[in-house]
Amino acid sequence: MKINIYYGGRGGLDDPTLFVLEKMTSVLSELRVEVSRYNIYEYKNQVSTLTQTIKDADGVIFATTVEWYGIGGFMMTFLDNLWLYADKETIRELYMQPVVLSTTVGEREAVLYLENAWETLGGRIVDGLCGYVEDTAEFQNNAEYAGIIEKKAEALYRTVSQKTKSLPTSSQAVTKTVLRTQQMALTPEESEQLSQYASDDKYVKKQKADVLELSSMYRNLLGNEKTDTDEYINDLKRVFSPLDTKSAIYFIELDGKKKALIINILGNQLDIKYESPSAEIKADIHIKLPYYVFGEIVSGRKTMQRVFATGDASANGDFSLIRKFDGYFDFM
């Protein structure tokens, strides 16, 4: 059995939905279910191809977080592309379980929206999970909440494995008789390739690395290659915005670079330089990430918080400075 999780949140470190998904993934894995999670924000420029990944699933989980109103733009875009490009025959055999956590109000409405959308697409519904979270740490440490989450995961497993039937709905009837969509004009071979590439996280990351490596090579050939002593320094200084009067020292080690980037913030003063990684520098946080990933941060395609949350960066020290980095240097 294979379950695909489509996460429509922003990937924040304190997002309670991510905790729920990890707990559900653990339960499903113990039941020998293959689980694949797709963070929709990572595919914001490839959402139409992401829809092809549902073809190899027996069930799906649509998960998002209500931070101020509704299901959010990432999930909405994904649903739009499912309507436009997904194979409706495949969807008719798929079970969907909505998972919505809220830090404000509206989690029940968001679950209902996801259920109605999936039924309109022709799919089947599994009873979902929703809740309000005021304190993420308290929520994660509550054993009763953990038990509820585990039972929802078990219910999804039983429903999908037993192919539980349900009564027809008016939304499904409308889909069959009234609404029509244009399918993406792809051959079976092209669809299979899209599904494989969009679902292969290693492939996607390798493609990004290759593009940035080629860009670096061509800059070198044109004589515009920056040296280790000035690269990114002007970019960081250009967007620097003081948050408070406190000081912070970042030691950022970039794989593939000989020297580490040292960012010293003292109130509204900023000092940036490159030093050898072996240099004895007292830093508040030590961050290690690939060179091309830091390039994506500087270009505004990702945030430091996001790359840490997705495992592209490792860190030790004061972890609150990871979130602050995106405040000091807002490239988005």
mmCIF file of C-alpha atoms in Angstrom:
data_model
loop_
_atom_site.group_PDB
_atom_site.id
_atom_site.type_symbol
_atom_site.label_atom_id
_atom_site.label_comp_id
_atom_site.label_asym_id
_atom_site.label_seq_id
_atom_site.Cartn_x
_atom_site.Cartn_y
_atom_site.Cartn_z
ATOM 1 C CA MET A 1 0.000 0.000 0.000
ATOM 2 C CA LYS A 2 1.195 3.521 -0.772
ATOM 3 C CA ILE A 3 0.006 6.767 0.819
ATOM 4 C CA ASN A 4 1.005 10.177 -0.556
ATOM 5 C CA ILE A 5 0.957 13.200 1.753
ATOM 6 C CA TYR A 6 0.538 16.633 0.169
ATOM 7 C CA TYR A 7 1.461 19.377 2.634
ATOM 8 C CA GLY A 8 0.163 22.847 1.787
ATOM 9 C CA GLY A 9 1.642 24.847 4.663
ATOM 10 C CA ARG A 10 4.693 27.102 4.630
ATOM 11 C CA GLY A 11 7.032 24.710 6.454
ATOM 12 C CA GLY A 12 7.510 26.813 9.605
ATOM 13 C CA LEU A 13 9.465 25.233 12.462
ATOM 14 C CA ASP A 14 6.506 25.701 14.818
ATOM 15 C CA ASP A 15 3.859 24.395 12.403
ATOM 16 C CA PRO A 16 1.792 21.840 14.381
ATOM 17 C CA THR A 17 0.649 20.153 11.179
ATOM 18 C CA LEU A 18 4.203 18.927 10.536
ATOM 19 C CA PHE A 19 4.228 17.227 13.947
ATOM 20 C CA VAL A 20 0.917 15.499 13.135
ATOM 21 C CA LEU A 21 2.242 14.318 9.761
ATOM 22 C CA GLU A 22 5.387 12.889 11.334
ATOM 23 C CA LYS A 23 3.301 11.010 13.891
ATOM 24 C CA MET A 24 0.961 9.637 11.205
ATOM 25 C CA THR A 25 3.905 8.670 8.997
ATOM 26 C CA SER A 26 5.426 6.735 11.899
ATOM 27 C CA VAL A 27 2.191 4.796 12.488
ATOM 28 C CA LEU A 28 1.690 4.020 8.798
ATOM 29 C CA SER A 29 5.316 2.909 8.428
ATOM 30 C CA GLU A 30 4.847 0.475 11.314
ATOM 31 C CA LEU A 31 1.901 -0.944 9.356
ATOM 32 C CA ARG A 32 4.272 -1.452 6.400
ATOM 33 C CA VAL A 33 2.728 1.327 4.339
ATOM 34 C CA GLU A 34 4.977 3.195 1.915
ATOM 35 C CA VAL A 35 4.581 6.904 2.674
ATOM 36 C CA SER A 36 5.775 9.754 0.431
ATOM 37 C CA ARG A 37 5.416 13.386 1.478
ATOM 38 C CA TYR A 38 5.357 16.266 -0.979
ATOM 39 C CA ASN A 39 5.803 19.798 0.355
ATOM 40 C CA ILE A 40 3.830 21.790 -2.190
ATOM 41 C CA TYR A 41 5.872 24.961 -1.576
ATOM 42 C CA GLU A 42 8.900 23.145 -3.008
ATOM 43 C CA TYR A 43 6.992 22.570 -6.256
ATOM 44 C CA LYS A 44 5.401 26.005 -6.610
ATOM 45 C CA ASN A 45 6.799 26.288 -10.144
ATOM 46 C CA GLN A 46 5.994 22.650 -11.002
ATOM 47 C CA VAL A 47 2.571 22.081 -9.466
ATOM 48 C CA SER A 48 1.083 20.811 -12.728
ATOM 49 C CA THR A 49 3.611 17.969 -12.801
ATOM 50 C CA LEU A 50 3.101 17.263 -9.095
ATOM 51 C CA THR A 51 -0.481 16.231 -9.853
ATOM 52 C CA GLN A 52 0.849 13.235 -11.802
ATOM 53 C CA THR A 53 2.234 11.687 -8.596
ATOM 54 C CA ILE A 54 -1.244 10.649 -7.411
ATOM 55 C CA LYS A 55 -1.293 7.889 -10.024
ATOM 56 C CA ASP A 56 0.878 5.539 -7.953
ATOM 57 C CA ALA A 57 -0.998 6.076 -4.653
ATOM 58 C CA ASP A 58 -3.718 4.040 -2.972
ATOM 59 C CA GLY A 59 -4.679 6.954 -0.740
ATOM 60 C CA VAL A 60 -3.702 10.558 -0.090
ATOM 61 C CA ILE A 61 -3.555 12.941 2.833
ATOM 62 C CA PHE A 62 -4.179 16.637 2.189
ATOM 63 C CA ALA A 63 -2.627 18.576 5.058
ATOM 64 C CA THR A 64 -2.433 22.306 5.701
ATOM 65 C CA THR A 65 -2.396 24.885 8.471
ATOM 66 C CA VAL A 66 -4.889 27.712 8.916
ATOM 67 C CA GLU A 67 -2.680 30.618 9.959
ATOM 68 C CA TRP A 68 -5.131 33.419 9.277
ATOM 69 C CA TYR A 69 -7.866 32.367 6.845
ATOM 70 C CA GLY A 70 -8.627 29.333 4.734
ATOM 71 C CA ILE A 71 -6.473 26.554 3.336
ATOM 72 C CA GLY A 72 -3.717 28.790 1.955
ATOM 73 C CA GLY A 73 -2.457 29.521 -1.534
ATOM 74 C CA PHE A 74 -0.219 26.484 -2.010
ATOM 75 C CA MET A 75 -2.999 23.975 -1.398
ATOM 76 C CA MET A 76 -5.455 26.010 -3.463
ATOM 77 C CA THR A 77 -3.070 26.018 -6.434
ATOM 78 C CA PHE A 78 -2.576 22.270 -6.080
ATOM 79 C CA LEU A 79 -6.343 21.665 -6.090
ATOM 80 C CA ASP A 80 -6.734 23.892 -9.159
ATOM 81 C CA ASN A 81 -4.123 21.852 -11.011
ATOM 82 C CA LEU A 82 -5.708 18.578 -9.951
ATOM 83 C CA TRP A 83 -8.925 19.783 -11.560
ATOM 84 C CA LEU A 84 -7.137 20.821 -14.738
ATOM 85 C CA TYR A 85 -4.579 18.068 -15.238
ATOM 86 C CA ALA A 86 -5.143 15.042 -13.001
ATOM 87 C CA ASP A 87 -6.609 11.790 -14.272
ATOM 88 C CA LYS A 88 -10.210 11.784 -12.945
ATOM 89 C CA GLU A 89 -10.486 8.007 -13.407
ATOM 90 C CA THR A 90 -7.578 7.564 -11.020
ATOM 91 C CA ILE A 91 -9.070 9.990 -8.503
ATOM 92 C CA ARG A 92 -12.367 8.081 -8.418
ATOM 93 C CA GLU A 93 -10.555 5.141 -6.823
ATOM 94 C CA LEU A 94 -8.540 7.226 -4.356
ATOM 95 C CA TYR A 95 -9.302 7.889 -0.698
ATOM 96 C CA MET A 96 -8.404 11.302 0.731
ATOM 97 C CA GLN A 97 -8.022 12.160 4.413
ATOM 98 C CA PRO A 98 -7.863 15.886 5.287
ATOM 99 C CA VAL A 99 -5.582 17.040 8.108
ATOM 100 C CA VAL A 100 -5.941 20.671 9.194
ATOM 101 C CA LEU A 101 -4.456 22.341 12.261
ATOM 102 C CA SER A 102 -5.251 25.943 13.074
ATOM 103 C CA THR A 103 -3.400 28.604 15.036
ATOM 104 C CA THR A 104 -6.322 30.985 14.607
ATOM 105 C CA VAL A 105 -9.889 29.986 13.613
ATOM 106 C CA GLY A 106 -11.476 28.040 10.777
ATOM 107 C CA GLU A 107 -10.025 24.531 10.894
ATOM 108 C CA ARG A 108 -13.433 22.857 10.497
ATOM 109 C CA GLU A 109 -14.308 25.026 7.515
ATOM 110 C CA ALA A 110 -10.952 24.183 5.925
ATOM 111 C CA VAL A 111 -11.578 20.434 6.358
ATOM 112 C CA LEU A 112 -15.032 20.804 4.817
ATOM 113 C CA TYR A 113 -13.536 22.736 1.888
ATOM 114 C CA LEU A 114 -10.988 19.996 1.205
ATOM 115 C CA GLU A 115 -13.652 17.295 1.424
ATOM 116 C CA ASN A 116 -15.994 19.138 -0.960
ATOM 117 C CA ALA A 117 -13.152 19.787 -3.402
ATOM 118 C CA TRP A 118 -12.098 16.128 -3.422
ATOM 119 C CA GLU A 119 -15.667 14.906 -3.862
ATOM 120 C CA THR A 120 -16.132 17.323 -6.748
ATOM 121 C CA LEU A 121 -13.032 15.793 -8.313
ATOM 122 C CA GLY A 122 -14.772 12.440 -7.919
ATOM 123 C CA GLY A 123 -12.705 10.982 -5.080
ATOM 124 C CA ARG A 124 -13.592 9.186 -1.852
ATOM 125 C CA ILE A 125 -13.380 10.659 1.638
ATOM 126 C CA VAL A 126 -11.850 9.304 4.853
ATOM 127 C CA ASP A 127 -12.864 10.988 8.104
ATOM 128 C CA GLY A 128 -10.237 13.662 8.722
ATOM 129 C CA LEU A 129 -8.492 15.320 11.634
ATOM 130 C CA CYS A 130 -8.661 18.950 12.669
ATOM 131 C CA GLY A 131 -7.885 20.974 15.781
ATOM 132 C CA TYR A 132 -6.843 24.310 17.239
ATOM 133 C CA VAL A 133 -3.318 24.660 18.614
ATOM 134 C CA GLU A 134 -2.468 27.509 20.943
ATOM 135 C CA ASP A 135 0.886 26.214 22.216
ATOM 136 C CA THR A 136 2.824 23.934 19.863
ATOM 137 C CA ALA A 137 5.102 22.526 22.583
ATOM 138 C CA GLU A 138 2.157 21.649 24.821
ATOM 139 C CA PHE A 139 0.338 20.087 21.872
ATOM 140 C CA GLN A 140 3.310 17.891 20.987
ATOM 141 C CA ASN A 141 3.775 16.673 24.566
ATOM 142 C CA ASN A 142 0.126 15.740 25.125
ATOM 143 C CA ALA A 143 -0.195 11.935 25.165
ATOM 144 C CA GLU A 144 -3.971 12.024 24.594
ATOM 145 C CA TYR A 145 -3.566 14.090 21.429
ATOM 146 C CA ALA A 146 -0.910 11.660 20.210
ATOM 147 C CA GLY A 147 -3.354 8.809 20.704
ATOM 148 C CA ILE A 148 -6.023 10.590 18.642
ATOM 149 C CA ILE A 149 -3.563 11.179 15.808
ATOM 150 C CA GLU A 150 -2.497 7.524 15.826
ATOM 151 C CA LYS A 151 -6.114 6.350 15.633
ATOM 152 C CA LYS A 152 -6.765 8.595 12.620
ATOM 153 C CA ALA A 153 -3.760 7.085 10.860
ATOM 154 C CA GLU A 154 -5.020 3.590 11.671
ATOM 155 C CA ALA A 155 -8.487 4.507 10.344
ATOM 156 C CA LEU A 156 -6.948 5.625 7.050
ATOM 157 C CA TYR A 157 -5.047 2.351 6.794
ATOM 158 C CA ARG A 158 -8.159 0.255 7.448
ATOM 159 C CA THR A 159 -10.320 2.249 5.038
ATOM 160 C CA VAL A 160 -7.851 2.037 2.173
ATOM 161 C CA SER A 161 -6.888 -1.596 2.736
ATOM 162 C CA GLN A 162 -10.525 -2.729 2.972
ATOM 163 C CA LYS A 163 -11.690 -0.472 0.105
ATOM 164 C CA THR A 164 -14.581 0.722 2.271
ATOM 165 C CA LYS A 165 -17.561 1.845 0.230
ATOM 166 C CA SER A 166 -19.609 4.992 0.822
ATOM 167 C CA LEU A 167 -22.880 6.373 -0.478
ATOM 168 C CA PRO A 168 -22.726 8.579 -3.603
ATOM 169 C CA THR A 169 -22.786 12.344 -3.156
ATOM 170 C CA SER A 170 -24.279 15.160 -5.201
ATOM 171 C CA SER A 171 -20.805 16.594 -5.817
ATOM 172 C CA GLN A 172 -19.763 13.386 -7.558
ATOM 173 C CA ALA A 173 -22.964 13.393 -9.604
ATOM 174 C CA VAL A 174 -22.282 16.940 -10.778
ATOM 175 C CA THR A 175 -18.757 15.963 -11.771
ATOM 176 C CA LYS A 176 -20.023 13.104 -13.940
ATOM 177 C CA THR A 177 -22.901 14.886 -15.665
ATOM 178 C CA VAL A 178 -22.171 18.600 -15.837
ATOM 179 C CA LEU A 179 -18.575 19.637 -15.325
ATOM 180 C CA ARG A 180 -15.877 18.866 -17.845
ATOM 181 C CA THR A 181 -12.169 19.590 -17.801
ATOM 182 C CA GLN A 182 -9.476 19.396 -20.424
ATOM 183 C CA GLN A 183 -6.892 16.754 -19.714
ATOM 184 C CA MET A 184 -3.204 17.492 -20.152
ATOM 185 C CA ALA A 185 -2.227 16.215 -23.601
ATOM 186 C CA LEU A 186 0.432 13.712 -22.525
ATOM 187 C CA THR A 187 1.296 10.274 -23.769
ATOM 188 C CA PRO A 188 1.412 7.469 -21.151
ATOM 189 C CA GLU A 189 5.215 7.526 -21.375
ATOM 190 C CA GLU A 190 5.358 11.279 -20.713
ATOM 191 C CA SER A 191 2.963 10.971 -17.769
ATOM 192 C CA GLU A 192 5.113 8.219 -16.286
ATOM 193 C CA GLN A 193 8.233 10.339 -16.649
ATOM 194 C CA LEU A 194 6.556 13.344 -15.035
ATOM 195 C CA SER A 195 5.376 11.197 -12.148
ATOM 196 C CA GLN A 196 8.849 9.751 -11.642
ATOM 197 C CA TYR A 197 10.671 13.073 -11.784
ATOM 198 C CA ALA A 198 8.209 15.044 -9.636
ATOM 199 C CA SER A 199 8.172 12.376 -6.942
ATOM 200 C CA ASP A 200 11.958 11.878 -6.862
ATOM 201 C CA ASP A 201 13.253 14.431 -4.361
ATOM 202 C CA LYS A 202 16.882 13.473 -5.007
ATOM 203 C CA TYR A 203 16.388 14.068 -8.728
ATOM 204 C CA VAL A 204 14.883 17.523 -8.126
ATOM 205 C CA LYS A 205 17.710 18.545 -5.791
ATOM 206 C CA LYS A 206 20.341 17.242 -8.207
ATOM 207 C CA GLN A 207 18.793 19.237 -11.045
ATOM 208 C CA LYS A 208 18.931 22.413 -8.949
ATOM 209 C CA ALA A 209 22.552 21.734 -8.009
ATOM 210 C CA ASP A 210 23.501 21.087 -11.634
ATOM 211 C CA VAL A 211 21.883 24.356 -12.786
ATOM 212 C CA LEU A 212 23.729 26.404 -10.182
ATOM 213 C CA GLU A 213 26.999 24.592 -10.930
ATOM 214 C CA LEU A 214 26.638 25.399 -14.633
ATOM 215 C CA SER A 215 25.816 29.026 -13.807
ATOM 216 C CA SER A 216 28.962 29.223 -11.701
ATOM 217 C CA MET A 217 31.057 27.688 -14.490
ATOM 218 C CA TYR A 218 29.784 30.145 -17.114
ATOM 219 C CA ARG A 219 30.374 33.111 -14.813
ATOM 220 C CA ASN A 220 33.948 31.905 -14.448
ATOM 221 C CA LEU A 221 34.369 31.601 -18.211
ATOM 222 C CA LEU A 222 33.079 35.144 -18.674
ATOM 223 C CA GLY A 223 35.450 36.480 -16.049
ATOM 224 C CA ASN A 224 32.672 37.486 -13.670
ATOM 225 C CA GLU A 225 33.266 34.869 -11.015
ATOM 226 C CA LYS A 226 33.289 36.340 -7.525
ATOM 227 C CA THR A 227 35.993 35.241 -5.107
ATOM 228 C CA ASP A 228 35.580 33.663 -1.683
ATOM 229 C CA THR A 229 36.414 37.052 -0.170
ATOM 230 C CA ASP A 230 33.398 38.982 -1.455
ATOM 231 C CA GLU A 231 30.703 36.604 -2.724
ATOM 232 C CA TYR A 232 27.293 37.237 -1.141
ATOM 233 C CA ILE A 233 28.622 40.023 1.089
ATOM 234 C CA ASN A 234 27.094 42.844 -0.951
ATOM 235 C CA ASP A 235 23.849 40.874 -1.328
ATOM 236 C CA LEU A 236 23.555 40.477 2.433
ATOM 237 C CA LYS A 237 24.425 44.098 3.140
ATOM 238 C CA ARG A 238 21.892 45.307 0.587
ATOM 239 C CA VAL A 239 18.887 43.747 2.326
ATOM 240 C CA PHE A 240 20.071 43.911 5.949
ATOM 241 C CA SER A 241 17.369 45.179 8.300
ATOM 242 C CA PRO A 242 18.068 45.456 12.072
ATOM 243 C CA LEU A 243 15.460 43.721 14.233
ATOM 244 C CA ASP A 244 16.552 44.881 17.689
ATOM 245 C CA THR A 245 19.594 46.055 19.637
ATOM 246 C CA LYS A 246 20.816 42.542 20.402
ATOM 247 C CA SER A 247 23.959 41.038 18.934
ATOM 248 C CA ALA A 248 24.237 37.810 16.948
ATOM 249 C CA ILE A 249 27.127 36.030 15.276
ATOM 250 C CA TYR A 250 26.421 33.549 12.469
ATOM 251 C CA PHE A 251 29.065 31.035 11.377
ATOM 252 C CA ILE A 252 27.841 29.731 8.003
ATOM 253 C CA GLU A 253 29.864 26.896 6.513
ATOM 254 C CA LEU A 254 29.160 26.324 2.817
ATOM 255 C CA ASP A 255 29.945 22.908 1.338
ATOM 256 C CA GLY A 256 32.222 23.400 -1.631
ATOM 257 C CA LYS A 257 33.698 26.693 -0.360
ATOM 258 C CA LYS A 258 37.109 26.945 1.287
ATOM 259 C CA LYS A 259 36.092 29.648 3.740
ATOM 260 C CA ALA A 260 33.107 30.086 6.034
ATOM 261 C CA LEU A 261 30.897 33.162 6.044
ATOM 262 C CA ILE A 262 30.962 35.054 9.342
ATOM 263 C CA ILE A 263 28.052 37.453 9.919
ATOM 264 C CA ASN A 264 28.397 39.675 12.989
ATOM 265 C CA ILE A 265 25.314 41.707 13.911
ATOM 266 C CA LEU A 266 25.457 44.274 16.694
ATOM 267 C CA GLY A 267 22.250 46.291 16.806
ATOM 268 C CA ASN A 268 22.080 48.159 13.514
ATOM 269 C CA GLN A 269 25.736 47.453 12.718
ATOM 270 C CA LEU A 270 26.680 44.665 10.321
ATOM 271 C CA ASP A 271 30.084 43.124 9.699
ATOM 272 C CA ILE A 272 30.529 40.286 7.175
ATOM 273 C CA LYS A 273 33.715 38.484 6.249
ATOM 274 C CA TYR A 274 35.090 35.125 5.196
ATOM 275 C CA GLU A 275 37.279 33.071 7.525
ATOM 276 C CA SER A 276 38.771 29.604 7.475
ATOM 277 C CA PRO A 277 36.351 27.040 8.995
ATOM 278 C CA SER A 278 39.133 26.028 11.350
ATOM 279 C CA ALA A 279 39.401 29.551 12.757
ATOM 280 C CA GLU A 280 38.437 29.859 16.425
ATOM 281 C CA ILE A 281 35.426 32.139 16.243
ATOM 282 C CA LYS A 282 32.857 32.394 19.009
ATOM 283 C CA ALA A 283 29.549 32.183 17.155
ATOM 284 C CA ASP A 284 26.007 32.080 18.515
ATOM 285 C CA ILE A 285 24.990 29.568 15.850
ATOM 286 C CA HIS A 286 26.898 27.342 13.443
ATOM 287 C CA ILE A 287 25.011 26.557 10.229
ATOM 288 C CA LYS A 288 26.210 24.122 7.592
ATOM 289 C CA LEU A 289 24.545 23.861 4.177
ATOM 290 C CA PRO A 290 25.431 23.276 0.516
ATOM 291 C CA TYR A 291 26.756 26.226 -1.436
ATOM 292 C CA TYR A 292 23.954 26.020 -4.020
ATOM 293 C CA VAL A 293 21.273 26.021 -1.282
ATOM 294 C CA PHE A 294 22.631 29.260 0.170
ATOM 295 C CA GLY A 295 22.519 30.634 -3.360
ATOM 296 C CA GLU A 296 18.801 29.827 -3.478
ATOM 297 C CA ILE A 297 18.320 31.750 -0.210
ATOM 298 C CA VAL A 298 20.150 34.803 -1.517
ATOM 299 C CA SER A 299 18.183 34.669 -4.771
ATOM 300 C CA GLY A 300 14.912 34.685 -2.797
ATOM 301 C CA ARG A 301 13.729 31.207 -3.805
ATOM 302 C CA LYS A 302 14.004 29.780 -0.271
ATOM 303 C CA THR A 303 14.356 30.961 3.323
ATOM 304 C CA MET A 304 16.864 29.819 5.937
ATOM 305 C CA GLN A 305 14.014 28.509 8.065
ATOM 306 C CA ARG A 306 12.669 26.455 5.185
ATOM 307 C CA VAL A 307 15.971 24.822 4.224
ATOM 308 C CA PHE A 308 16.555 23.903 7.871
ATOM 309 C CA ALA A 309 13.032 22.459 8.220
ATOM 310 C CA THR A 310 13.459 20.336 5.069
ATOM 311 C CA GLY A 311 16.864 18.998 6.160
ATOM 312 C CA ASP A 312 18.944 20.872 3.585
ATOM 313 C CA ALA A 313 20.842 22.610 6.400
ATOM 314 C CA SER A 314 22.138 21.499 9.793
ATOM 315 C CA ALA A 315 22.803 23.738 12.763
ATOM 316 C CA ASN A 316 23.890 23.870 16.373
ATOM 317 C CA GLY A 317 23.693 26.728 18.828
ATOM 318 C CA ASP A 318 20.872 29.222 19.345
ATOM 319 C CA PHE A 319 18.146 27.859 17.035
ATOM 320 C CA SER A 320 16.008 30.987 17.434
ATOM 321 C CA LEU A 321 18.541 32.740 15.198
ATOM 322 C CA ILE A 322 17.468 30.542 12.270
ATOM 323 C CA ARG A 323 14.088 32.264 12.196
ATOM 324 C CA LYS A 324 15.726 35.658 12.841
ATOM 325 C CA PHE A 325 18.054 35.239 9.863
ATOM 326 C CA ASP A 326 15.079 35.642 7.507
ATOM 327 C CA GLY A 327 14.129 38.827 9.372
ATOM 328 C CA TYR A 328 17.612 40.296 9.211
ATOM 329 C CA PHE A 329 17.977 39.369 5.525
ATOM 330 C CA ASP A 330 14.649 39.335 3.699
ATOM 331 C CA PHE A 331 15.393 38.255 0.125
ATOM 332 C CA MET A 332 11.787 37.218 -0.649
#
